[in-house]
Amino acid sequence: MGTAAAATTRLLLHHHAAAGSERYRAQQLRYSASPFPLSLRSRSGRRDAAAGALLPDRVTPFSYGTDDDADDHPREECGLVGVVGDPDAASLCYLGLQKLQHRGEEGAGIVAVGGDGKLKSVTGLGLVADVFGDPARLASLPGPAAIGHVRYSTAGAAASLRNVQPFLAGYRFGQVAVAHNGNLVNYQALRNKLEARGSIFNTSSDTEVILHLIATSLSRPLLARVCDACERLAGAYSLLFLTADKMFAVRDPHGFRPLVMGRRRNGAVVFASETCALDLIDATYEREVQPGEVVVVDRRDMSVASACLVPHRPRRACVFEHIYFALPNSVVFSHAVHERRTAFGRALAEESPAPTADVVIPVPDSGFYAALGFARASGLEFQQGLIRWHYSGRSFIQPTQAIRDLAVKLKLAPVRGVIRGKSVVVVDDSLVRGTTSSKIVRLLRDAGAREVHMRIASPPVVGSCLYGIDTPSEGELISNRMDLEGVRREIGCDSLAFLSLDKLHGIYGDEAGDYCDACFSKNYPVLPTVPEPVVELEEA
């Protein structure tokens, strides 16, 4: 849902500027000698600022400002739940979305099929509990099938209800709703072509492109339209579609983002981004939706059919799902997340021990299992030396650096009895901009730590993600700007080490090639598509 526009633009310039510069300049034309009250202008003309306002709301980077310095991690940007074959489908979706709240905290929605076959939508800004805090909102969504969505957004789109999914639309063969987790790297090229043919867009989300492709497809039935549309998509997408009588679960041919299938005891079929959502609503995990597969559930007889969406392509599952995004009690890409993180910490201890250390502490909450693995492999004591306060909200506008630092203490508090006088190993899952790590080092020193050794259970993040993760621009990535010693000095610790990319690959063994590690290696499996400059109509 959205495109990594800032990072995409840089890649486009790098890969295509030289080859296309002459053609691009040739199309920078304005046609004003017209008797009509409309003029034609290339998108490359003086309307760049207005066009920028229409960039999709999954832009990379998002809102990495001083308002959120205490949470310096990439953010997963969407979570999906779908239930078909249960009379309480919408309520089950609501519970599943609660469990997936970590995948998106700025908007939520549910679309359900009523007894009359009509689709009805409830969406809102805020947490799932806020959006559906009024019981009447869930009560307005009765029926045996529903899909739900949670999302993050850009700062500019955060207050835009129109970008909250699932999207519900009507076309000549009925109603269809869609929920999307991922990012289309050819969004702008597709949108340009659709607009040139008369399509009108209501949102700044790349997900709307998918609905337009389905509506304009000449294929029949809807399954063929979905396949036809997805054949034109490039990038990452896990999708749930809902119609009056069917639910479709779709995953892109590289399998970037997770999507799993389960079943409740009453036979209801459930789809979700993570297995933790299945566990909550008593659904038994059956399998992943395979890359390039579309699963169709007919709610009239609960038959389940599967089709190959597109030809096989190399699998490229997002390794950051295991490193940070997914909950540790989930199974993602057929691996238990907590076991992966423990293995990362164990490998980190083997590769970069801290021989003078007394105690190992995690950066809560995602660093817990990596720190546990590090402590076990090192033979060191494991303690909770930092406590995360989950109720402080975002720190938004703080007038001075001193006040901002106090806000960090509200979110992360040291346990002085664990830290005072000790040489401490602090294990975190990743290091992005370095802002959080530098504050943690200061907190620990102020609490009496004798030494602070930072250990990061993933390789240095040097590239922005194009496939549905909220990461800063490459200029903001501290490991892209500095060498290891420069990063160590910047955050102020006594020693610093990352898990090497080779060691990470070694943990996965023969499966290493099945994972996308572009944020560490800059090896992007799918490059953005250059949007053709499109001549558009404009009021004179």
Coordinates of C-alpha atoms in Angstrom, one line a residue:
M1 CA 0.0 0.0 0.0
G2 CA 2.0 3.0 -1.2
T3 CA 5.4 3.5 -2.8
A4 CA 8.8 4.2 -1.4
A5 CA 8.9 7.3 -3.5
A6 CA 11.9 9.1 -2.0
A7 CA 14.2 6.1 -2.1
T8 CA 12.7 5.1 -5.5
T9 CA 13.4 8.5 -6.9
R10 CA 17.1 8.2 -6.0
L11 CA 17.4 4.7 -7.5
L12 CA 15.6 5.9 -10.7
L13 CA 18.1 8.8 -11.0
H14 CA 21.0 6.4 -10.5
H15 CA 19.8 3.7 -12.9
H16 CA 18.1 5.8 -15.6
A17 CA 19.1 9.4 -15.7
A18 CA 21.9 9.1 -18.3
A19 CA 19.9 6.9 -20.7
G20 CA 16.7 8.9 -20.6
S21 CA 17.9 12.5 -20.2
E22 CA 17.5 13.6 -23.8
R23 CA 14.1 12.0 -24.1
Y24 CA 13.0 13.5 -20.8
R25 CA 14.1 17.0 -21.8
A26 CA 12.4 16.7 -25.2
Q27 CA 9.1 16.1 -23.3
Q28 CA 9.4 19.1 -21.1
L29 CA 7.0 21.0 -23.4
R30 CA 4.0 23.3 -22.7
Y31 CA 1.3 23.7 -25.3
S32 CA -0.5 27.0 -24.6
A33 CA -1.5 28.2 -28.1
S34 CA -5.0 26.7 -27.8
P35 CA -8.4 28.2 -28.4
F36 CA -9.7 25.9 -25.6
P37 CA -9.7 26.8 -21.9
L38 CA -7.4 23.9 -21.2
S39 CA -3.7 23.6 -21.8
L40 CA -1.5 20.6 -22.0
R41 CA 1.6 20.2 -19.9
S42 CA 4.1 17.5 -19.1
R43 CA 4.1 16.3 -15.5
S44 CA 7.7 17.5 -15.5
G45 CA 6.6 21.2 -15.7
R46 CA 6.1 23.7 -13.0
R47 CA 3.5 21.6 -11.2
D48 CA 6.0 19.5 -9.4
A49 CA 5.0 20.7 -6.0
A50 CA 1.3 19.9 -6.6
A51 CA 2.3 16.5 -8.1
G52 CA 4.3 15.8 -5.0
A53 CA 1.2 16.1 -2.9
L54 CA -0.2 13.2 -4.8
L55 CA 2.7 10.9 -4.0
P56 CA 1.5 7.7 -2.3
D57 CA 1.3 7.6 1.4
R58 CA 3.9 4.9 1.8
V59 CA 6.7 7.3 1.0
T60 CA 10.2 6.4 2.2
P61 CA 11.2 8.0 4.5
F62 CA 8.1 8.7 6.6
S63 CA 7.9 10.7 9.8
Y64 CA 11.3 10.2 11.2
G65 CA 11.5 13.5 13.1
T66 CA 12.4 14.6 16.6
D67 CA 8.9 13.7 17.7
D68 CA 9.7 10.0 17.8
D69 CA 13.4 9.8 18.7
A70 CA 12.7 7.3 21.4
D71 CA 11.8 4.6 18.8
D72 CA 14.5 4.5 16.3
H73 CA 13.4 1.4 14.4
P74 CA 12.1 0.8 10.9
R75 CA 8.3 0.3 11.0
E76 CA 6.2 -2.4 9.4
E77 CA 3.5 -0.5 7.7
C78 CA 0.4 -2.8 7.5
G79 CA -1.3 -5.8 8.9
L80 CA -4.1 -7.9 7.4
V81 CA -6.8 -10.2 8.8
G82 CA -9.5 -12.0 6.9
V83 CA -12.3 -14.3 8.2
V84 CA -14.8 -16.2 6.1
G85 CA -17.4 -18.7 7.3
D86 CA -18.1 -17.4 10.8
P87 CA -21.2 -15.4 11.9
D88 CA -18.9 -13.2 14.0
A89 CA -16.4 -12.5 11.2
A90 CA -16.1 -8.8 11.9
S91 CA -15.5 -9.3 15.6
L92 CA -12.9 -11.9 14.9
C93 CA -11.2 -9.5 12.5
Y94 CA -11.3 -6.8 15.3
L95 CA -9.5 -9.2 17.7
G96 CA -7.0 -10.2 15.1
L97 CA -6.2 -6.6 14.3
Q98 CA -5.6 -5.9 18.0
K99 CA -2.9 -8.6 17.9
L100 CA -1.4 -7.0 14.8
Q101 CA -1.4 -3.5 16.2
H102 CA 2.4 -3.4 16.1
R103 CA 2.2 -3.5 12.3
G104 CA 0.3 -0.2 12.1
E105 CA -0.9 2.2 14.7
E106 CA -2.3 5.2 12.8
G107 CA -5.4 3.8 11.1
A108 CA -7.6 0.7 11.1
G109 CA -10.7 -0.5 9.2
I110 CA -12.9 -3.5 8.6
V111 CA -15.2 -4.4 5.6
A112 CA -17.8 -7.1 6.1
V113 CA -20.4 -8.8 4.0
G114 CA -23.9 -8.5 5.4
G115 CA -26.7 -11.0 5.2
D116 CA -28.0 -9.1 2.1
G117 CA -24.8 -9.6 0.3
K118 CA -23.8 -5.9 0.6
L119 CA -20.4 -4.9 1.7
K120 CA -20.1 -2.3 4.5
S121 CA -17.1 -0.5 5.7
V122 CA -16.0 1.1 9.0
T123 CA -12.6 2.8 9.0
G124 CA -11.0 5.4 11.3
L125 CA -7.8 7.0 12.4
G126 CA -6.0 5.8 15.6
L127 CA -5.5 2.5 17.3
V128 CA -7.9 -0.4 16.7
A129 CA -9.5 0.0 20.1
D130 CA -10.1 3.7 19.4
V131 CA -11.6 3.2 15.9
F132 CA -14.0 0.5 17.3
G133 CA -14.4 1.9 20.8
D134 CA -18.1 2.4 20.2
P135 CA -19.7 -1.0 20.2
A136 CA -22.2 0.2 17.6
R137 CA -19.4 0.3 15.0
L138 CA -18.7 -3.4 15.2
A139 CA -22.4 -4.1 15.6
S140 CA -23.0 -2.4 12.2
L141 CA -20.8 -5.1 10.5
P142 CA -22.7 -8.4 10.9
G143 CA -22.1 -11.2 8.4
P144 CA -20.1 -14.3 7.7
A145 CA -17.1 -12.7 6.0
A146 CA -14.9 -9.7 6.7
I147 CA -11.4 -8.3 6.1
G148 CA -9.5 -5.9 8.3
H149 CA -6.4 -3.7 8.0
V150 CA -4.1 -1.7 10.2
R151 CA -1.6 0.8 8.8
Y152 CA 1.1 3.4 9.3
S153 CA 1.3 6.5 7.1
T154 CA 3.4 9.5 6.2
A155 CA 3.3 12.6 8.3
G156 CA 1.4 14.4 5.5
A157 CA -1.2 11.7 5.2
A158 CA -1.6 10.8 8.9
A159 CA -4.8 12.7 9.2
S160 CA -6.3 11.5 6.0
L161 CA -9.2 9.1 6.6
R162 CA -9.5 8.5 2.8
N163 CA -6.2 6.6 2.9
V164 CA -7.3 4.1 5.6
Q165 CA -8.0 0.6 4.3
P166 CA -9.7 -1.6 3.4
F167 CA -10.8 0.2 0.3
L168 CA -14.3 -0.5 -0.8
A169 CA -15.4 0.2 -4.4
G170 CA -18.2 -0.6 -6.8
Y171 CA -17.7 -1.6 -10.4
R172 CA -20.0 -2.9 -13.1
F173 CA -20.0 -6.5 -11.7
G174 CA -20.6 -5.6 -8.0
Q175 CA -18.6 -4.5 -5.0
V176 CA -15.1 -5.4 -4.1
A177 CA -13.0 -4.5 -1.1
V178 CA -9.2 -4.8 -0.8
A179 CA -6.6 -4.6 1.9
H180 CA -2.9 -4.5 1.0
N181 CA 0.4 -5.0 2.8
G182 CA 3.5 -4.1 0.8
N183 CA 4.6 -1.5 -1.7
L184 CA 4.4 -1.3 -5.5
V185 CA 7.6 0.0 -7.1
N186 CA 5.8 0.7 -10.4
Y187 CA 2.9 2.6 -8.8
Q188 CA 3.6 5.9 -10.4
A189 CA 4.0 4.4 -13.9
L190 CA 0.7 2.5 -13.5
R191 CA -1.1 5.5 -12.2
N192 CA 0.2 7.8 -15.0
K193 CA -1.2 5.4 -17.6
L194 CA -4.5 4.9 -15.8
E195 CA -5.0 8.7 -15.4
A196 CA -4.1 9.2 -19.1
R197 CA -7.0 6.8 -19.9
G198 CA -9.5 8.7 -17.7
S199 CA -9.2 7.0 -14.3
I200 CA -9.9 9.3 -11.4
F201 CA -8.1 8.6 -8.1
N202 CA -9.5 9.5 -4.7
T203 CA -6.5 8.6 -2.5
S204 CA -2.7 8.9 -2.6
S205 CA -2.3 5.1 -1.9
D206 CA -0.9 2.7 -4.4
T207 CA -3.6 0.2 -3.4
E208 CA -6.1 2.2 -5.4
V209 CA -4.2 1.4 -8.5
I210 CA -5.0 -2.3 -8.0
L211 CA -8.8 -1.5 -7.9
H212 CA -8.5 0.4 -11.1
L213 CA -6.6 -2.4 -12.8
I214 CA -9.3 -4.8 -11.8
A215 CA -12.2 -2.5 -12.9
T216 CA -10.6 -1.9 -16.3
S217 CA -9.6 -5.5 -17.0
L218 CA -11.4 -7.2 -19.8
S219 CA -11.1 -10.6 -18.2
R220 CA -13.9 -12.6 -16.6
P221 CA -14.6 -13.7 -13.9
L222 CA -13.1 -11.8 -10.9
L223 CA -10.4 -14.4 -10.4
A224 CA -9.1 -13.7 -13.9
R225 CA -9.3 -9.9 -13.3
V226 CA -7.3 -10.3 -10.1
C227 CA -4.7 -12.3 -11.9
D228 CA -4.7 -9.9 -14.8
A229 CA -4.1 -7.0 -12.5
C230 CA -1.4 -8.6 -10.4
E231 CA 0.5 -9.6 -13.5
R232 CA 1.0 -5.8 -14.0
L233 CA 2.2 -5.1 -10.5
A234 CA 5.9 -5.0 -9.5
G235 CA 7.1 -5.0 -5.9
A236 CA 5.7 -6.3 -2.7
Y237 CA 2.1 -7.2 -2.1
S238 CA 0.1 -9.4 0.2
L239 CA -3.6 -8.8 -0.6
L240 CA -7.0 -9.7 0.7
F241 CA -10.0 -9.1 -1.6
L242 CA -13.6 -9.5 -0.4
T243 CA -16.8 -9.7 -2.6
A244 CA -20.4 -10.7 -1.8
D245 CA -19.6 -14.4 -2.0
K246 CA -15.8 -14.9 -2.1
M247 CA -12.6 -14.0 -0.4
F248 CA -9.3 -13.9 -2.3
A249 CA -5.8 -14.1 -0.6
V250 CA -2.9 -13.1 -2.9
R251 CA 0.8 -12.9 -2.4
D252 CA 3.4 -11.5 -4.8
P253 CA 5.7 -13.9 -6.7
H254 CA 8.7 -13.0 -4.6
G255 CA 6.9 -13.4 -1.3
F256 CA 8.3 -10.3 0.3
R257 CA 5.5 -9.8 2.9
P258 CA 4.0 -12.6 5.0
L259 CA 0.5 -14.0 4.7
V260 CA -0.7 -17.2 6.4
M261 CA -3.8 -19.3 6.4
G262 CA -5.6 -21.1 9.2
R263 CA -8.9 -22.6 10.2
R264 CA -11.2 -22.4 13.2
R265 CA -13.0 -25.4 14.6
N266 CA -16.2 -24.5 13.0
G267 CA -14.6 -24.6 9.6
A268 CA -14.1 -20.8 9.1
V269 CA -11.0 -19.9 7.1
V270 CA -8.7 -17.2 8.4
F271 CA -5.9 -15.3 6.7
A272 CA -3.5 -13.0 8.6
S273 CA -0.1 -11.4 8.3
E274 CA 1.2 -13.3 11.4
T275 CA 0.2 -16.5 13.1
C276 CA -0.2 -14.7 16.5
A277 CA -3.5 -13.4 15.1
L278 CA -4.6 -16.9 14.4
D279 CA -3.7 -18.0 17.9
L280 CA -5.8 -15.3 19.5
I281 CA -9.0 -16.3 17.7
D282 CA -8.5 -20.0 18.1
A283 CA -7.6 -20.7 14.5
T284 CA -5.1 -23.5 13.7
Y285 CA -2.3 -22.5 11.4
E286 CA -2.3 -24.6 8.2
R287 CA 0.2 -23.0 5.8
E288 CA 1.6 -19.9 4.2
V289 CA -0.1 -18.5 1.1
Q290 CA 2.7 -19.3 -1.3
P291 CA 4.5 -16.6 -3.3
G292 CA 2.7 -16.1 -6.6
E293 CA -0.4 -17.9 -5.3
V294 CA -4.1 -16.8 -5.1
V295 CA -6.3 -18.7 -2.7
V296 CA -10.1 -18.4 -3.2
V297 CA -12.6 -19.2 -0.5
D298 CA -16.3 -19.4 -1.6
R299 CA -18.4 -18.6 1.5
R300 CA -21.5 -20.3 0.0
D301 CA -20.0 -23.8 0.3
M302 CA -16.7 -23.0 2.0
S303 CA -14.8 -24.6 -0.8
V304 CA -11.1 -23.6 -1.1
A305 CA -9.3 -23.3 -4.4
S306 CA -5.8 -22.3 -5.3
A307 CA -4.3 -20.9 -8.5
C308 CA -0.9 -19.9 -9.7
L309 CA -1.0 -16.1 -10.1
V310 CA 2.2 -15.5 -12.1
P311 CA 5.2 -17.6 -13.2
H312 CA 7.6 -18.7 -10.5
R313 CA 10.2 -16.1 -9.5
P314 CA 13.0 -16.3 -6.9
R315 CA 11.7 -16.1 -3.4
R316 CA 12.7 -12.9 -1.5
A317 CA 11.1 -12.9 1.9
C318 CA 11.8 -9.9 4.1
V319 CA 14.5 -10.8 6.6
F320 CA 13.5 -7.9 8.8
E321 CA 10.3 -9.7 9.7
H322 CA 12.5 -12.1 11.7
I323 CA 14.8 -9.4 13.0
Y324 CA 12.2 -6.9 14.3
F325 CA 8.7 -6.6 12.8
A326 CA 6.9 -9.8 13.7
L327 CA 5.9 -10.7 17.3
P328 CA 8.2 -13.3 18.8
N329 CA 5.3 -15.7 19.3
S330 CA 4.6 -15.8 15.6
V331 CA 5.7 -18.2 12.9
V332 CA 6.8 -16.2 9.9
F333 CA 8.1 -17.7 6.6
S334 CA 7.8 -21.1 8.3
H335 CA 10.2 -20.2 11.1
A336 CA 9.5 -19.4 14.8
V337 CA 10.4 -15.8 15.2
H338 CA 11.8 -16.1 18.8
E339 CA 14.1 -19.0 17.6
R340 CA 15.5 -16.8 14.8
R341 CA 16.2 -13.9 17.1
T342 CA 17.9 -16.2 19.7
A343 CA 20.1 -17.6 16.9
F344 CA 21.0 -14.0 15.8
G345 CA 22.1 -13.2 19.4
R346 CA 24.0 -16.5 19.7
A347 CA 25.9 -15.8 16.5
L348 CA 26.6 -12.3 17.5
A349 CA 28.3 -13.5 20.7
E350 CA 30.4 -15.9 18.8
E351 CA 31.5 -13.3 16.3
S352 CA 31.8 -10.2 18.6
P353 CA 32.1 -11.3 22.3
A354 CA 32.5 -8.8 25.1
P355 CA 35.1 -10.4 27.4
T356 CA 35.1 -7.7 30.1
A357 CA 31.3 -7.6 30.5
D358 CA 29.4 -8.5 33.6
V359 CA 25.8 -8.6 32.4
V360 CA 23.8 -8.6 29.2
I361 CA 20.6 -6.5 28.9
P362 CA 18.2 -6.2 26.0
V363 CA 16.7 -3.0 24.5
P364 CA 13.0 -3.8 25.1
D365 CA 11.0 -5.3 23.7
S366 CA 12.4 -6.6 20.4
G367 CA 16.0 -7.1 21.6
F368 CA 14.9 -9.6 24.3
Y369 CA 15.5 -12.9 22.5
A370 CA 18.7 -11.7 20.8
A371 CA 20.1 -10.7 24.2
L372 CA 19.1 -14.0 25.7
G373 CA 20.9 -15.8 22.9
F374 CA 24.0 -13.6 23.4
A375 CA 24.0 -14.2 27.2
R376 CA 23.7 -18.0 26.8
A377 CA 26.5 -18.2 24.3
S378 CA 28.7 -15.9 26.4
G379 CA 28.0 -17.5 29.7
L380 CA 27.0 -14.1 31.1
E381 CA 24.2 -13.1 33.4
F382 CA 21.0 -12.0 31.6
Q383 CA 19.0 -9.2 33.2
Q384 CA 16.2 -6.7 32.3
G385 CA 18.2 -3.6 32.8
L386 CA 15.9 -1.3 30.9
I387 CA 12.2 -1.1 31.4
R388 CA 10.0 0.2 28.6
W389 CA 6.9 2.3 29.6
H390 CA 4.2 1.5 27.0
Y391 CA 1.8 4.3 27.9
S392 CA 3.7 7.5 27.3
G393 CA 2.5 8.1 23.7
R394 CA 4.6 10.0 21.2
S395 CA 6.7 12.9 22.4
F396 CA 5.8 15.2 19.4
I397 CA 6.9 18.8 20.2
Q398 CA 9.6 19.2 22.9
P399 CA 11.0 22.8 23.3
T400 CA 14.6 21.9 24.2
Q401 CA 17.0 19.0 23.9
A402 CA 17.0 18.6 27.7
I403 CA 13.2 18.2 27.7
R404 CA 13.4 15.7 24.8
D405 CA 16.0 13.7 26.8
L406 CA 13.6 13.6 29.8
A407 CA 10.8 12.3 27.5
V408 CA 13.2 9.4 26.5
K409 CA 13.5 8.6 30.2
L410 CA 9.7 8.3 30.4
K411 CA 9.8 5.6 27.7
L412 CA 13.0 3.8 28.7
A413 CA 14.0 3.6 32.4
P414 CA 17.2 2.0 33.7
V415 CA 17.1 -0.5 36.6
R416 CA 20.0 1.0 38.6
G417 CA 20.5 -2.1 40.8
V418 CA 21.3 -4.1 37.6
I419 CA 23.6 -1.5 36.0
R420 CA 25.4 0.4 38.7
G421 CA 29.2 -0.4 38.7
K422 CA 28.8 -3.0 35.9
S423 CA 30.2 -3.5 32.5
V424 CA 27.0 -3.8 30.5
V425 CA 26.4 -5.4 27.1
V426 CA 23.3 -3.8 25.5
V427 CA 21.8 -5.9 22.7
D428 CA 19.4 -4.3 20.2
D429 CA 17.8 -5.8 17.1
S430 CA 18.9 -3.0 14.7
L431 CA 20.5 0.4 14.6
V432 CA 19.0 2.8 12.1
R433 CA 19.7 6.5 12.8
G434 CA 21.5 6.0 16.1
T435 CA 19.4 8.5 18.0
T436 CA 17.9 5.9 20.4
S437 CA 21.2 4.2 20.9
S438 CA 23.0 7.4 21.9
K439 CA 20.3 8.2 24.4
I440 CA 20.4 4.7 25.9
V441 CA 24.2 4.9 26.4
R442 CA 23.7 8.2 28.3
L443 CA 20.9 6.7 30.4
L444 CA 23.1 3.7 31.3
R445 CA 26.1 5.9 32.2
D446 CA 23.9 8.2 34.3
A447 CA 22.7 5.0 36.1
G448 CA 26.3 4.1 37.0
A449 CA 27.4 1.7 34.3
R450 CA 31.1 1.3 34.3
E451 CA 31.3 0.3 30.6
V452 CA 28.6 0.2 27.9
H453 CA 29.1 -2.3 25.0
M454 CA 26.5 -2.1 22.2
R455 CA 25.8 -5.2 20.2
I456 CA 23.4 -5.1 17.3
A457 CA 21.8 -8.4 16.2
S458 CA 21.7 -7.5 12.5
P459 CA 24.0 -6.1 9.9
P460 CA 24.4 -2.3 9.5
V461 CA 21.4 -0.7 7.7
V462 CA 22.7 1.1 4.7
G463 CA 19.8 1.1 2.2
S464 CA 16.2 2.3 2.3
C465 CA 13.5 -0.3 1.7
L466 CA 11.3 -0.2 -1.4
Y467 CA 9.0 -3.1 -0.4
G468 CA 6.7 -1.8 2.3
I469 CA 8.9 -0.8 5.3
D470 CA 9.2 2.6 6.7
T471 CA 12.9 3.4 6.7
P472 CA 14.7 6.8 6.7
S473 CA 16.4 8.1 3.6
E474 CA 20.0 6.8 3.0
G475 CA 21.4 10.1 4.2
E476 CA 19.8 9.6 7.6
L477 CA 21.1 6.0 8.0
I478 CA 24.0 6.3 10.4
S479 CA 25.9 3.3 9.0
N480 CA 25.6 4.6 5.5
R481 CA 27.2 7.9 6.6
M482 CA 30.0 6.6 8.9
D483 CA 32.3 3.7 9.4
L484 CA 32.1 1.5 12.5
E485 CA 34.4 3.6 14.6
G486 CA 32.5 6.8 13.6
V487 CA 29.2 5.2 14.6
R488 CA 30.7 4.1 17.9
R489 CA 31.9 7.6 18.7
E490 CA 28.6 9.1 17.6
I491 CA 26.6 7.0 20.0
G492 CA 29.2 7.2 22.8
C493 CA 29.6 3.5 23.7
D494 CA 32.9 1.8 24.7
S495 CA 32.6 -0.8 21.9
L496 CA 30.2 -1.5 19.1
A497 CA 29.6 -4.6 16.9
F498 CA 27.0 -5.7 14.4
L499 CA 26.1 -9.2 13.2
S500 CA 27.9 -9.5 9.9
L501 CA 25.9 -10.2 6.7
D502 CA 27.9 -13.4 6.2
K503 CA 27.0 -14.6 9.7
L504 CA 23.3 -13.8 9.0
H505 CA 23.4 -15.8 5.8
G506 CA 25.1 -18.6 7.7
I507 CA 22.2 -18.8 10.1
Y508 CA 19.8 -19.4 7.2
G509 CA 22.1 -21.8 5.4
D510 CA 20.7 -23.0 2.1
E511 CA 17.7 -20.6 2.6
A512 CA 19.8 -17.5 2.7
G513 CA 19.1 -16.7 -1.0
D514 CA 15.4 -16.8 -0.3
Y515 CA 15.5 -13.6 1.8
C516 CA 15.6 -10.0 0.8
D517 CA 18.5 -8.2 2.6
A518 CA 18.6 -5.0 0.4
C519 CA 18.6 -2.8 3.5
F520 CA 22.0 -4.4 4.4
S521 CA 23.4 -5.1 0.9
K522 CA 21.6 -2.7 -1.4
N523 CA 20.9 -5.7 -3.7
Y524 CA 17.4 -4.8 -4.7
P525 CA 15.5 -7.8 -6.1
V526 CA 13.0 -5.6 -8.0
L527 CA 14.0 -2.2 -9.2
P528 CA 11.5 0.7 -9.6
T529 CA 9.9 1.3 -13.0
V530 CA 10.6 4.7 -14.6
P531 CA 7.3 6.6 -15.0
E532 CA 6.9 7.9 -18.5
P533 CA 6.3 11.7 -18.5
V534 CA 2.6 12.0 -19.2
V535 CA 1.0 15.0 -20.9
E536 CA -2.0 16.0 -18.8
L537 CA -4.9 18.4 -19.1
E538 CA -4.8 21.5 -17.0
E539 CA -7.0 24.6 -16.6
A540 CA -5.4 27.6 -18.5

